[in-house]
Amino acid sequence: FPVTILRDKGEKNPYKITARFVRMELPTRNGMVNKLIDTEDSVRLYRPLYECLDEFIAVEMSVLSYICTQLRKHSDEVYLDAQDILNFLNRLKGGAPPLKPIRSRSYVYRGINMLVERGIIAKKEGKVYYINPNMLFRGSRVNYVTDIL
């Protein structure tokens, strides 16, 4: 069901949250509690990442955008292939070709290396990288931690 966002002084945000919400009864120490759960699938960017986004150059934002589309739910790994990233970046958007096609894999590798230097991703092996779940994550970090413990 849609939710209206109310601001101070009764002002209304013109946008409604249209995600699906589910009411669930969850156990607590004091019995069951009825809680509203957001079921929308999303990638969350955490404070350490969005505090440095204004320092990013285009290549970093490009690779980060690709990573956000490739993250699997509750996973800290992402597969980064330079050709796949180039294809993603050069995809037709809105029926028009990109203003300046990107043809260089070195552009992509530069973006990956810059994200490594910033501590957003770390090389695992081959084309697989760890993502820093303190920066971004898809799904519940609580479920992720529970699964690996």
mmCIF file of N, CA, C and O in Angstrom, residues 37-128:
data_model
loop_
_atom_site.group_PDB
_atom_site.id
_atom_site.type_symbol
_atom_site.label_atom_id
_atom_site.label_comp_id
_atom_site.label_asym_id
_atom_site.label_seq_id
_atom_site.Cartn_x
_atom_site.Cartn_y
_atom_site.Cartn_z
ATOM 1 N N ILE A 37 7.274 -4.349 7.357
ATOM 2 C CA ILE A 37 8.508 -4.730 6.695
ATOM 3 C C ILE A 37 8.472 -4.252 5.238
ATOM 4 O O ILE A 37 7.493 -4.465 4.536
ATOM 5 N N ASP A 38 9.550 -3.603 4.799
ATOM 6 C CA ASP A 38 9.683 -3.171 3.410
ATOM 7 C C ASP A 38 10.200 -4.354 2.607
ATOM 8 O O ASP A 38 11.282 -4.860 2.860
ATOM 9 N N THR A 39 9.432 -4.813 1.625
ATOM 10 C CA THR A 39 9.819 -5.981 0.839
ATOM 11 C C THR A 39 10.502 -5.604 -0.470
ATOM 12 O O THR A 39 10.864 -6.472 -1.251
ATOM 13 N N GLU A 40 10.670 -4.316 -0.721
ATOM 14 C CA GLU A 40 11.294 -3.861 -1.964
ATOM 15 C C GLU A 40 12.769 -4.252 -1.993
ATOM 16 O O GLU A 40 13.495 -4.073 -1.025
ATOM 17 N N ASP A 41 13.204 -4.800 -3.110
ATOM 18 C CA ASP A 41 14.605 -5.175 -3.294
ATOM 19 C C ASP A 41 15.403 -3.914 -3.602
ATOM 20 O O ASP A 41 15.022 -3.139 -4.479
ATOM 21 N N SER A 42 16.487 -3.691 -2.884
ATOM 22 C CA SER A 42 17.262 -2.471 -3.104
ATOM 23 C C SER A 42 18.709 -2.671 -2.689
ATOM 24 O O SER A 42 19.040 -3.576 -1.943
ATOM 25 N N VAL A 43 19.555 -1.795 -3.219
ATOM 26 C CA VAL A 43 20.943 -1.722 -2.801
ATOM 27 C C VAL A 43 21.043 -0.526 -1.872
ATOM 28 O O VAL A 43 20.621 0.570 -2.227
ATOM 29 N N ARG A 44 21.576 -0.743 -0.700
ATOM 30 C CA ARG A 44 21.700 0.350 0.269
ATOM 31 C C ARG A 44 23.112 0.910 0.243
ATOM 32 O O ARG A 44 24.082 0.159 0.263
ATOM 33 N N LEU A 45 23.197 2.230 0.166
ATOM 34 C CA LEU A 45 24.483 2.919 0.266
ATOM 35 C C LEU A 45 24.572 3.466 1.675
ATOM 36 O O LEU A 45 23.678 4.187 2.117
ATOM 37 N N TYR A 46 25.634 3.151 2.373
ATOM 38 C CA TYR A 46 25.794 3.585 3.756
ATOM 39 C C TYR A 46 26.650 4.841 3.839
ATOM 40 O O TYR A 46 27.374 5.189 2.907
ATOM 41 N N ARG A 47 26.566 5.515 4.971
ATOM 42 C CA ARG A 47 27.203 6.823 5.170
ATOM 43 C C ARG A 47 28.654 6.911 4.688
ATOM 44 O O ARG A 47 29.000 7.862 4.004
ATOM 45 N N PRO A 48 29.524 5.951 5.000
ATOM 46 C CA PRO A 48 30.919 6.100 4.540
ATOM 47 C C PRO A 48 31.026 6.241 3.016
ATOM 48 O O PRO A 48 31.910 6.922 2.527
ATOM 49 N N LEU A 49 30.111 5.607 2.278
ATOM 50 C CA LEU A 49 30.159 5.717 0.823
ATOM 51 C C LEU A 49 29.575 7.035 0.341
ATOM 52 O O LEU A 49 30.193 7.768 -0.417
ATOM 53 N N TYR A 50 28.368 7.369 0.802
ATOM 54 C CA TYR A 50 27.777 8.581 0.231
ATOM 55 C C TYR A 50 28.441 9.855 0.722
ATOM 56 O O TYR A 50 28.298 10.907 0.112
ATOM 57 N N GLU A 51 29.234 9.772 1.790
ATOM 58 C CA GLU A 51 29.990 10.955 2.213
ATOM 59 C C GLU A 51 31.149 11.254 1.260
ATOM 60 O O GLU A 51 31.641 12.366 1.229
ATOM 61 N N CYS A 52 31.586 10.263 0.491
ATOM 62 C CA CYS A 52 32.699 10.515 -0.441
ATOM 63 C C CYS A 52 32.254 10.527 -1.898
ATOM 64 O O CYS A 52 33.080 10.705 -2.789
ATOM 65 N N LEU A 53 30.973 10.377 -2.195
ATOM 66 C CA LEU A 53 30.505 10.338 -3.575
ATOM 67 C C LEU A 53 30.833 11.615 -4.345
ATOM 68 O O LEU A 53 31.095 11.562 -5.546
ATOM 69 N N ASP A 54 30.821 12.757 -3.672
ATOM 70 C CA ASP A 54 31.097 14.006 -4.380
ATOM 71 C C ASP A 54 32.553 14.092 -4.842
ATOM 72 O O ASP A 54 32.893 14.933 -5.672
ATOM 73 N N GLU A 55 33.424 13.228 -4.323
ATOM 74 C CA GLU A 55 34.830 13.189 -4.746
ATOM 75 C C GLU A 55 35.040 12.254 -5.936
ATOM 76 O O GLU A 55 36.110 12.261 -6.539
ATOM 77 N N PHE A 56 34.049 11.465 -6.270
ATOM 78 C CA PHE A 56 34.184 10.493 -7.348
ATOM 79 C C PHE A 56 34.281 11.189 -8.702
ATOM 80 O O PHE A 56 33.652 12.207 -8.931
ATOM 81 N N ILE A 57 35.068 10.579 -9.593
ATOM 82 C CA ILE A 57 35.071 11.037 -10.972
ATOM 83 C C ILE A 57 34.182 10.086 -11.775
ATOM 84 O O ILE A 57 33.748 9.051 -11.260
ATOM 85 N N ALA A 58 33.916 10.428 -13.020
ATOM 86 C CA ALA A 58 32.943 9.686 -13.829
ATOM 87 C C ALA A 58 33.225 8.191 -13.893
ATOM 88 O O ALA A 58 32.301 7.378 -13.787
ATOM 89 N N VAL A 59 34.474 7.803 -14.038
ATOM 90 C CA VAL A 59 34.788 6.392 -14.182
ATOM 91 C C VAL A 59 34.426 5.613 -12.910
ATOM 92 O O VAL A 59 33.921 4.485 -12.987
ATOM 93 N N GLU A 60 34.643 6.193 -11.755
ATOM 94 C CA GLU A 60 34.281 5.509 -10.501
ATOM 95 C C GLU A 60 32.767 5.349 -10.396
ATOM 96 O O GLU A 60 32.269 4.298 -9.998
ATOM 97 N N MET A 61 32.031 6.405 -10.735
ATOM 98 C CA MET A 61 30.571 6.333 -10.681
ATOM 99 C C MET A 61 30.045 5.305 -11.670
ATOM 100 O O MET A 61 29.088 4.585 -11.383
ATOM 101 N N SER A 62 30.677 5.222 -12.834
ATOM 102 C CA SER A 62 30.260 4.256 -13.849
ATOM 103 C C SER A 62 30.400 2.826 -13.344
ATOM 104 O O SER A 62 29.472 2.026 -13.446
ATOM 105 N N VAL A 63 31.558 2.511 -12.796
ATOM 106 C CA VAL A 63 31.792 1.152 -12.299
ATOM 107 C C VAL A 63 30.908 0.873 -11.076
ATOM 108 O O VAL A 63 30.345 -0.221 -10.948
ATOM 109 N N LEU A 64 30.742 1.848 -10.198
ATOM 110 C CA LEU A 64 29.872 1.673 -9.028
ATOM 111 C C LEU A 64 28.431 1.413 -9.464
ATOM 112 O O LEU A 64 27.746 0.562 -8.891
ATOM 113 N N SER A 65 27.966 2.113 -10.492
ATOM 114 C CA SER A 65 26.606 1.888 -11.010
ATOM 115 C C SER A 65 26.448 0.454 -11.488
ATOM 116 O O SER A 65 25.443 -0.203 -11.221
ATOM 117 N N TYR A 66 27.460 -0.031 -12.201
ATOM 118 C CA TYR A 66 27.425 -1.409 -12.679
ATOM 119 C C TYR A 66 27.386 -2.380 -11.495
ATOM 120 O O TYR A 66 26.594 -3.324 -11.485
ATOM 121 N N ILE A 67 28.226 -2.145 -10.503
ATOM 122 C CA ILE A 67 28.274 -3.024 -9.324
ATOM 123 C C ILE A 67 26.897 -3.097 -8.669
ATOM 124 O O ILE A 67 26.432 -4.170 -8.299
ATOM 125 N N CYS A 68 26.235 -1.961 -8.542
ATOM 126 C CA CYS A 68 24.907 -1.938 -7.903
ATOM 127 C C CYS A 68 23.897 -2.797 -8.661
ATOM 128 O O CYS A 68 23.003 -3.377 -8.050
ATOM 129 N N THR A 69 24.045 -2.887 -9.982
ATOM 130 C CA THR A 69 23.115 -3.717 -10.760
ATOM 131 C C THR A 69 23.458 -5.202 -10.673
ATOM 132 O O THR A 69 22.615 -6.040 -10.968
ATOM 133 N N GLN A 70 24.684 -5.524 -10.282
ATOM 134 C CA GLN A 70 25.145 -6.913 -10.291
ATOM 135 C C GLN A 70 25.173 -7.581 -8.922
ATOM 136 O O GLN A 70 25.379 -8.796 -8.835
ATOM 137 N N LEU A 71 25.006 -6.824 -7.862
ATOM 138 C CA LEU A 71 25.065 -7.411 -6.514
ATOM 139 C C LEU A 71 23.955 -8.431 -6.317
ATOM 140 O O LEU A 71 22.798 -8.164 -6.632
ATOM 141 N N ARG A 72 24.323 -9.582 -5.788
ATOM 142 C CA ARG A 72 23.327 -10.580 -5.428
ATOM 143 C C ARG A 72 22.882 -10.330 -3.996
ATOM 144 O O ARG A 72 23.659 -9.833 -3.174
ATOM 145 N N LYS A 73 21.667 -10.672 -3.714
ATOM 146 C CA LYS A 73 21.110 -10.441 -2.384
ATOM 147 C C LYS A 73 21.891 -11.212 -1.326
ATOM 148 O O LYS A 73 22.208 -12.384 -1.515
ATOM 149 N N HIS A 74 22.224 -10.524 -0.229
ATOM 150 C CA HIS A 74 22.931 -11.095 0.927
ATOM 151 C C HIS A 74 24.305 -11.647 0.552
ATOM 152 O O HIS A 74 24.776 -12.608 1.159
ATOM 153 N N SER A 75 24.966 -11.068 -0.446
ATOM 154 C CA SER A 75 26.281 -11.539 -0.873
ATOM 155 C C SER A 75 27.284 -10.392 -0.794
ATOM 156 O O SER A 75 26.940 -9.240 -1.016
ATOM 157 N N ASP A 76 28.529 -10.743 -0.494
ATOM 158 C CA ASP A 76 29.576 -9.719 -0.430
ATOM 159 C C ASP A 76 30.552 -9.861 -1.593
ATOM 160 O O ASP A 76 31.655 -9.346 -1.561
ATOM 161 N N GLU A 77 30.140 -10.570 -2.661
ATOM 162 C CA GLU A 77 30.998 -10.761 -3.818
ATOM 163 C C GLU A 77 30.308 -10.276 -5.084
ATOM 164 O O GLU A 77 29.088 -10.349 -5.204
ATOM 165 N N VAL A 78 31.126 -9.787 -6.025
ATOM 166 C CA VAL A 78 30.600 -9.354 -7.318
ATOM 167 C C VAL A 78 31.618 -9.730 -8.394
ATOM 168 O O VAL A 78 32.830 -9.663 -8.170
ATOM 169 N N TYR A 79 31.131 -10.161 -9.535
ATOM 170 C CA TYR A 79 31.966 -10.535 -10.666
ATOM 171 C C TYR A 79 32.098 -9.313 -11.567
ATOM 172 O O TYR A 79 31.097 -8.758 -12.027
ATOM 173 N N LEU A 80 33.325 -8.863 -11.820
ATOM 174 C CA LEU A 80 33.561 -7.669 -12.626
ATOM 175 C C LEU A 80 34.378 -8.023 -13.862
ATOM 176 O O LEU A 80 35.587 -8.227 -13.789
ATOM 177 N N ASP A 81 33.702 -8.094 -14.986
ATOM 178 C CA ASP A 81 34.348 -8.350 -16.266
ATOM 179 C C ASP A 81 34.353 -7.045 -17.060
ATOM 180 O O ASP A 81 33.302 -6.412 -17.235
ATOM 181 N N ALA A 82 35.520 -6.625 -17.534
ATOM 182 C CA ALA A 82 35.655 -5.325 -18.212
ATOM 183 C C ALA A 82 34.728 -5.216 -19.420
ATOM 184 O O ALA A 82 34.088 -4.175 -19.619
ATOM 185 N N GLN A 83 34.612 -6.276 -20.217
ATOM 186 C CA GLN A 83 33.751 -6.202 -21.403
ATOM 187 C C GLN A 83 32.279 -6.086 -21.009
ATOM 188 O O GLN A 83 31.527 -5.339 -21.633
ATOM 189 N N ASP A 84 31.858 -6.813 -19.980
ATOM 190 C CA ASP A 84 30.474 -6.692 -19.497
ATOM 191 C C ASP A 84 30.183 -5.272 -19.021
ATOM 192 O O ASP A 84 29.107 -4.732 -19.265
ATOM 193 N N ILE A 85 31.148 -4.681 -18.336
ATOM 194 C CA ILE A 85 30.968 -3.310 -17.840
ATOM 195 C C ILE A 85 30.895 -2.334 -19.012
ATOM 196 O O ILE A 85 30.035 -1.442 -19.032
ATOM 197 N N LEU A 86 31.761 -2.511 -20.018
ATOM 198 C CA LEU A 86 31.701 -1.658 -21.213
ATOM 199 C C LEU A 86 30.350 -1.784 -21.901
ATOM 200 O O LEU A 86 29.747 -0.780 -22.301
ATOM 201 N N ASN A 87 29.852 -3.003 -22.045
ATOM 202 C CA ASN A 87 28.535 -3.208 -22.664
ATOM 203 C C ASN A 87 27.454 -2.500 -21.870
ATOM 204 O O ASN A 87 26.560 -1.877 -22.438
ATOM 205 N N PHE A 88 27.517 -2.608 -20.546
ATOM 206 C CA PHE A 88 26.543 -1.935 -19.673
ATOM 207 C C PHE A 88 26.603 -0.418 -19.864
ATOM 208 O O PHE A 88 25.577 0.239 -20.010
ATOM 209 N N LEU A 89 27.805 0.135 -19.881
ATOM 210 C CA LEU A 89 27.965 1.582 -19.984
ATOM 211 C C LEU A 89 27.573 2.120 -21.352
ATOM 212 O O LEU A 89 27.148 3.270 -21.475
ATOM 213 N N ASN A 90 27.684 1.312 -22.384
ATOM 214 C CA ASN A 90 27.382 1.761 -23.743
ATOM 215 C C ASN A 90 25.989 1.368 -24.222
ATOM 216 O O ASN A 90 25.647 1.578 -25.375
ATOM 217 N N ARG A 91 25.197 0.796 -23.319
ATOM 218 C CA ARG A 91 23.829 0.414 -23.670
ATOM 219 C C ARG A 91 23.042 1.628 -24.117
ATOM 220 O O ARG A 91 23.261 2.734 -23.637
ATOM 221 N N LEU A 92 22.103 1.405 -24.991
ATOM 222 C CA LEU A 92 21.233 2.502 -25.418
ATOM 223 C C LEU A 92 20.345 2.915 -24.261
ATOM 224 O O LEU A 92 19.758 2.086 -23.581
ATOM 225 N N LYS A 93 20.253 4.214 -24.045
ATOM 226 C CA LYS A 93 19.414 4.743 -22.958
ATOM 227 C C LYS A 93 18.354 5.645 -23.572
ATOM 228 O O LYS A 93 18.668 6.594 -24.254
ATOM 229 N N GLY A 94 17.111 5.333 -23.342
ATOM 230 C CA GLY A 94 16.026 6.149 -23.858
ATOM 231 C C GLY A 94 15.989 6.183 -25.383
ATOM 232 O O GLY A 94 15.513 7.131 -25.974
ATOM 233 N N GLY A 95 16.501 5.146 -26.043
ATOM 234 C CA GLY A 95 16.467 5.079 -27.493
ATOM 235 C C GLY A 95 17.582 5.847 -28.179
ATOM 236 O O GLY A 95 17.706 5.829 -29.384
ATOM 237 N N ALA A 96 18.398 6.565 -27.422
ATOM 238 C CA ALA A 96 19.490 7.335 -28.024
ATOM 239 C C ALA A 96 20.827 6.739 -27.612
ATOM 240 O O ALA A 96 20.981 6.297 -26.481
ATOM 241 N N PRO A 97 21.800 6.727 -28.518
ATOM 242 C CA PRO A 97 23.115 6.205 -28.145
ATOM 243 C C PRO A 97 23.811 7.150 -27.174
ATOM 244 O O PRO A 97 23.482 8.333 -27.113
ATOM 245 N N PRO A 98 24.759 6.644 -26.385
ATOM 246 C CA PRO A 98 25.482 7.521 -25.477
ATOM 247 C C PRO A 98 26.218 8.605 -26.261
ATOM 248 O O PRO A 98 26.578 8.410 -27.413
ATOM 249 N N LEU A 99 26.403 9.766 -25.637
ATOM 250 C CA LEU A 99 27.076 10.873 -26.318
ATOM 251 C C LEU A 99 28.487 10.487 -26.734
ATOM 252 O O LEU A 99 28.939 10.832 -27.810
ATOM 253 N N LYS A 100 29.170 9.789 -25.868
ATOM 254 C CA LYS A 100 30.559 9.414 -26.143
ATOM 255 C C LYS A 100 30.738 7.950 -25.755
ATOM 256 O O LYS A 100 30.891 7.637 -24.585
ATOM 257 N N PRO A 101 30.698 7.032 -26.741
ATOM 258 C CA PRO A 101 30.869 5.612 -26.403
ATOM 259 C C PRO A 101 32.215 5.363 -25.727
ATOM 260 O O PRO A 101 33.207 5.991 -26.060
ATOM 261 N N ILE A 102 32.204 4.443 -24.784
ATOM 262 C CA ILE A 102 33.431 4.082 -24.075
ATOM 263 C C ILE A 102 33.936 2.793 -24.705
ATOM 264 O O ILE A 102 33.229 1.793 -24.712
ATOM 265 N N ARG A 103 35.135 2.821 -25.237
ATOM 266 C CA ARG A 103 35.677 1.655 -25.935
ATOM 267 C C ARG A 103 36.866 1.031 -25.212
ATOM 268 O O ARG A 103 37.350 -0.008 -25.603
ATOM 269 N N SER A 104 37.345 1.664 -24.196
ATOM 270 C CA SER A 104 38.606 1.269 -23.588
ATOM 271 C C SER A 104 38.403 0.448 -22.313
ATOM 272 O O SER A 104 37.773 0.908 -21.367
ATOM 273 N N ARG A 105 38.986 -0.742 -22.314
ATOM 274 C CA ARG A 105 38.958 -1.549 -21.089
ATOM 275 C C ARG A 105 39.811 -0.899 -20.010
ATOM 276 O O ARG A 105 39.545 -1.065 -18.829
ATOM 277 N N SER A 106 40.834 -0.144 -20.424
ATOM 278 C CA SER A 106 41.688 0.524 -19.435
ATOM 279 C C SER A 106 40.872 1.538 -18.622
ATOM 280 O O SER A 106 41.140 1.757 -17.445
ATOM 281 N N TYR A 107 39.843 2.124 -19.237
ATOM 282 C CA TYR A 107 38.929 3.028 -18.527
ATOM 283 C C TYR A 107 38.239 2.270 -17.390
ATOM 284 O O TYR A 107 38.183 2.740 -16.253
ATOM 285 N N VAL A 108 37.757 1.083 -17.705
ATOM 286 C CA VAL A 108 37.064 0.252 -16.713
ATOM 287 C C VAL A 108 38.028 -0.186 -15.621
ATOM 288 O O VAL A 108 37.718 -0.088 -14.426
ATOM 289 N N TYR A 109 39.216 -0.649 -15.998
ATOM 290 C CA TYR A 109 40.193 -1.092 -15.000
ATOM 291 C C TYR A 109 40.598 0.060 -14.086
ATOM 292 O O TYR A 109 40.811 -0.137 -12.890
ATOM 293 N N ARG A 110 40.693 1.258 -14.648
ATOM 294 C CA ARG A 110 41.017 2.426 -13.825
ATOM 295 C C ARG A 110 39.921 2.656 -12.773
ATOM 296 O O ARG A 110 40.209 2.894 -11.605
ATOM 297 N N GLY A 111 38.677 2.537 -13.188
ATOM 298 C CA GLY A 111 37.564 2.697 -12.246
ATOM 299 C C GLY A 111 37.577 1.639 -11.159
ATOM 300 O O GLY A 111 37.364 1.934 -9.982
ATOM 301 N N ILE A 112 37.841 0.395 -11.544
ATOM 302 C CA ILE A 112 37.911 -0.692 -10.563
ATOM 303 C C ILE A 112 39.040 -0.423 -9.573
ATOM 304 O O ILE A 112 38.850 -0.528 -8.360
ATOM 305 N N ASN A 113 40.206 -0.058 -10.087
ATOM 306 C CA ASN A 113 41.356 0.211 -9.211
ATOM 307 C C ASN A 113 41.097 1.374 -8.257
ATOM 308 O O ASN A 113 41.525 1.337 -7.099
ATOM 309 N N MET A 114 40.388 2.383 -8.725
ATOM 310 C CA MET A 114 40.075 3.522 -7.855
ATOM 311 C C MET A 114 39.120 3.110 -6.733
ATOM 312 O O MET A 114 39.260 3.551 -5.594
ATOM 313 N N LEU A 115 38.166 2.234 -7.039
ATOM 314 C CA LEU A 115 37.248 1.747 -6.002
ATOM 315 C C LEU A 115 37.984 0.857 -5.001
ATOM 316 O O LEU A 115 37.670 0.861 -3.806
ATOM 317 N N VAL A 116 38.990 0.119 -5.472
ATOM 318 C CA VAL A 116 39.832 -0.680 -4.565
ATOM 319 C C VAL A 116 40.601 0.253 -3.631
ATOM 320 O O VAL A 116 40.640 0.047 -2.419
ATOM 321 N N GLU A 117 41.202 1.302 -4.199
ATOM 322 C CA GLU A 117 41.972 2.256 -3.390
ATOM 323 C C GLU A 117 41.106 2.936 -2.336
ATOM 324 O O GLU A 117 41.576 3.240 -1.243
ATOM 325 N N ARG A 118 39.848 3.166 -2.643
ATOM 326 C CA ARG A 118 38.932 3.812 -1.683
ATOM 327 C C ARG A 118 38.391 2.831 -0.643
ATOM 328 O O ARG A 118 37.678 3.219 0.262
ATOM 329 N N GLY A 119 38.675 1.539 -0.809
ATOM 330 C CA GLY A 119 38.195 0.547 0.157
ATOM 331 C C GLY A 119 36.748 0.151 -0.050
ATOM 332 O O GLY A 119 36.108 -0.382 0.854
ATOM 333 N N ILE A 120 36.221 0.366 -1.240
ATOM 334 C CA ILE A 120 34.831 0.015 -1.533
ATOM 335 C C ILE A 120 34.733 -1.430 -2.003
ATOM 336 O O ILE A 120 33.778 -2.131 -1.687
ATOM 337 N N ILE A 121 35.743 -1.876 -2.749
ATOM 338 C CA ILE A 121 35.831 -3.268 -3.168
ATOM 339 C C ILE A 121 37.262 -3.751 -2.922
ATOM 340 O O ILE A 121 38.170 -2.937 -2.756
ATOM 341 N N ALA A 122 37.439 -5.071 -2.882
ATOM 342 C CA ALA A 122 38.764 -5.675 -2.713
ATOM 343 C C ALA A 122 38.823 -6.917 -3.596
ATOM 344 O O ALA A 122 37.853 -7.672 -3.693
ATOM 345 N N LYS A 123 39.958 -7.121 -4.228
ATOM 346 C CA LYS A 123 40.139 -8.260 -5.122
ATOM 347 C C LYS A 123 40.097 -9.562 -4.327
ATOM 348 O O LYS A 123 40.724 -9.680 -3.279
ATOM 349 N N LYS A 124 39.331 -10.529 -4.834
ATOM 350 C CA LYS A 124 39.314 -11.863 -4.237
ATOM 351 C C LYS A 124 40.206 -12.768 -5.083
ATOM 352 O O LYS A 124 41.296 -13.126 -4.683
ATOM 353 N N GLU A 125 39.727 -13.107 -6.272
ATOM 354 C CA GLU A 125 40.523 -13.898 -7.210
ATOM 355 C C GLU A 125 39.935 -13.730 -8.595
ATOM 356 O O GLU A 125 38.727 -13.574 -8.761
ATOM 357 N N GLY A 126 40.802 -13.732 -9.592
ATOM 358 C CA GLY A 126 40.339 -13.571 -10.963
ATOM 359 C C GLY A 126 39.553 -12.279 -11.126
ATOM 360 O O GLY A 126 40.037 -11.200 -10.810
ATOM 361 N N LYS A 127 38.320 -12.420 -11.590
ATOM 362 C CA LYS A 127 37.453 -11.261 -11.802
ATOM 363 C C LYS A 127 36.427 -11.078 -10.676
ATOM 364 O O LYS A 127 35.483 -10.316 -10.808
ATOM 365 N N VAL A 128 36.619 -11.786 -9.595
ATOM 366 C CA VAL A 128 35.699 -11.704 -8.451
ATOM 367 C C VAL A 128 36.271 -10.754 -7.408
ATOM 368 O O VAL A 128 37.447 -10.821 -7.062
#
